[in-house]
């Protein structure tokens, strides 16, 4: 799959980072229902840092574009991380 069509190449590193954060949350006895939400928020925040660091923001349109980019990239990277986790878990299941 060509992830770079959807997720910026620079942000692909967030997928394994979020995966590891998710493992840590799971071991901390965090209720499972909150883990995807926490990963999503964390990913949006981390994506926001990247967007702010790499964009030239000079007008309201640039702010809106940066906001949209940070949210969509955050959601996509968090989704990819949760998906990777589910692929791993489902392949371990015996049916």
PDB file of C-alpha atoms in Angstrom, residues 33-84:
ATOM      1  CA  UNK A  33     -12.377   2.015  25.166  1.00  0.00           C
ATOM      2  CA  UNK A  34     -10.216   5.083  25.883  1.00  0.00           C
ATOM      3  CA  UNK A  35      -7.032   3.943  24.129  1.00  0.00           C
ATOM      4  CA  UNK A  36      -8.075   4.854  20.530  1.00  0.00           C
ATOM      5  CA  UNK A  37      -9.290   8.259  21.735  1.00  0.00           C
ATOM      6  CA  UNK A  38      -6.034   8.971  23.557  1.00  0.00           C
ATOM      7  CA  UNK A  39      -4.011   7.819  20.540  1.00  0.00           C
ATOM      8  CA  UNK A  40      -6.101  10.036  18.254  1.00  0.00           C
ATOM      9  CA  UNK A  41      -5.644  13.116  20.408  1.00  0.00           C
ATOM     10  CA  UNK A  42      -1.921  12.405  20.828  1.00  0.00           C
ATOM     11  CA  UNK A  43      -1.515  11.957  17.095  1.00  0.00           C
ATOM     12  CA  UNK A  44      -3.326  15.211  16.296  1.00  0.00           C
ATOM     13  CA  UNK A  45      -1.127  17.072  18.789  1.00  0.00           C
ATOM     14  CA  UNK A  46       2.073  15.549  17.379  1.00  0.00           C
ATOM     15  CA  UNK A  47       0.923  16.243  13.813  1.00  0.00           C
ATOM     16  CA  UNK A  48       0.140  19.833  14.822  1.00  0.00           C
ATOM     17  CA  UNK A  49       3.724  20.319  16.004  1.00  0.00           C
ATOM     18  CA  UNK A  50       4.996  19.103  12.628  1.00  0.00           C
ATOM     19  CA  UNK A  51       2.561  21.284  10.668  1.00  0.00           C
ATOM     20  CA  UNK A  52       3.386  24.405  12.681  1.00  0.00           C
ATOM     21  CA  UNK A  53       7.123  23.744  12.328  1.00  0.00           C
ATOM     22  CA  UNK A  54       6.994  23.249   8.561  1.00  0.00           C
ATOM     23  CA  UNK A  55       4.311  25.652   7.336  1.00  0.00           C
ATOM     24  CA  UNK A  56       4.530  29.320   6.553  1.00  0.00           C
ATOM     25  CA  UNK A  57       1.444  30.687   8.282  1.00  0.00           C
ATOM     26  CA  UNK A  58       0.705  34.267   7.296  1.00  0.00           C
ATOM     27  CA  UNK A  59      -3.081  34.561   6.907  1.00  0.00           C
ATOM     28  CA  UNK A  60      -6.371  33.030   8.035  1.00  0.00           C
ATOM     29  CA  UNK A  61      -6.431  30.668   5.058  1.00  0.00           C
ATOM     30  CA  UNK A  62      -3.010  29.289   6.053  1.00  0.00           C
ATOM     31  CA  UNK A  63      -4.253  28.757   9.608  1.00  0.00           C
ATOM     32  CA  UNK A  64      -7.321  26.885   8.351  1.00  0.00           C
ATOM     33  CA  UNK A  65      -5.173  24.768   6.040  1.00  0.00           C
ATOM     34  CA  UNK A  66      -2.723  23.963   8.853  1.00  0.00           C
ATOM     35  CA  UNK A  67      -5.602  23.068  11.198  1.00  0.00           C
ATOM     36  CA  UNK A  68      -7.168  20.765   8.590  1.00  0.00           C
ATOM     37  CA  UNK A  69      -3.829  19.137   7.763  1.00  0.00           C
ATOM     38  CA  UNK A  70      -2.979  18.506  11.412  1.00  0.00           C
ATOM     39  CA  UNK A  71      -6.351  16.909  12.136  1.00  0.00           C
ATOM     40  CA  UNK A  72      -6.492  14.730   9.026  1.00  0.00           C
ATOM     41  CA  UNK A  73      -2.885  13.576   9.344  1.00  0.00           C
ATOM     42  CA  UNK A  74      -3.415  12.889  13.035  1.00  0.00           C
ATOM     43  CA  UNK A  75      -6.534  10.827  12.417  1.00  0.00           C
ATOM     44  CA  UNK A  76      -4.892   8.892   9.577  1.00  0.00           C
ATOM     45  CA  UNK A  77      -1.751   8.053  11.550  1.00  0.00           C
ATOM     46  CA  UNK A  78      -3.746   7.036  14.634  1.00  0.00           C
ATOM     47  CA  UNK A  79      -6.023   4.926  12.448  1.00  0.00           C
ATOM     48  CA  UNK A  80      -3.045   3.230  10.826  1.00  0.00           C
ATOM     49  CA  UNK A  81      -1.567   2.485  14.242  1.00  0.00           C
ATOM     50  CA  UNK A  82      -4.793   0.959  15.571  1.00  0.00           C
ATOM     51  CA  UNK A  83      -5.174  -0.977  12.314  1.00  0.00           C
ATOM     52  CA  UNK A  84      -1.632  -2.347  12.648  1.00  0.00           C
TER      53      UNK A  84
END
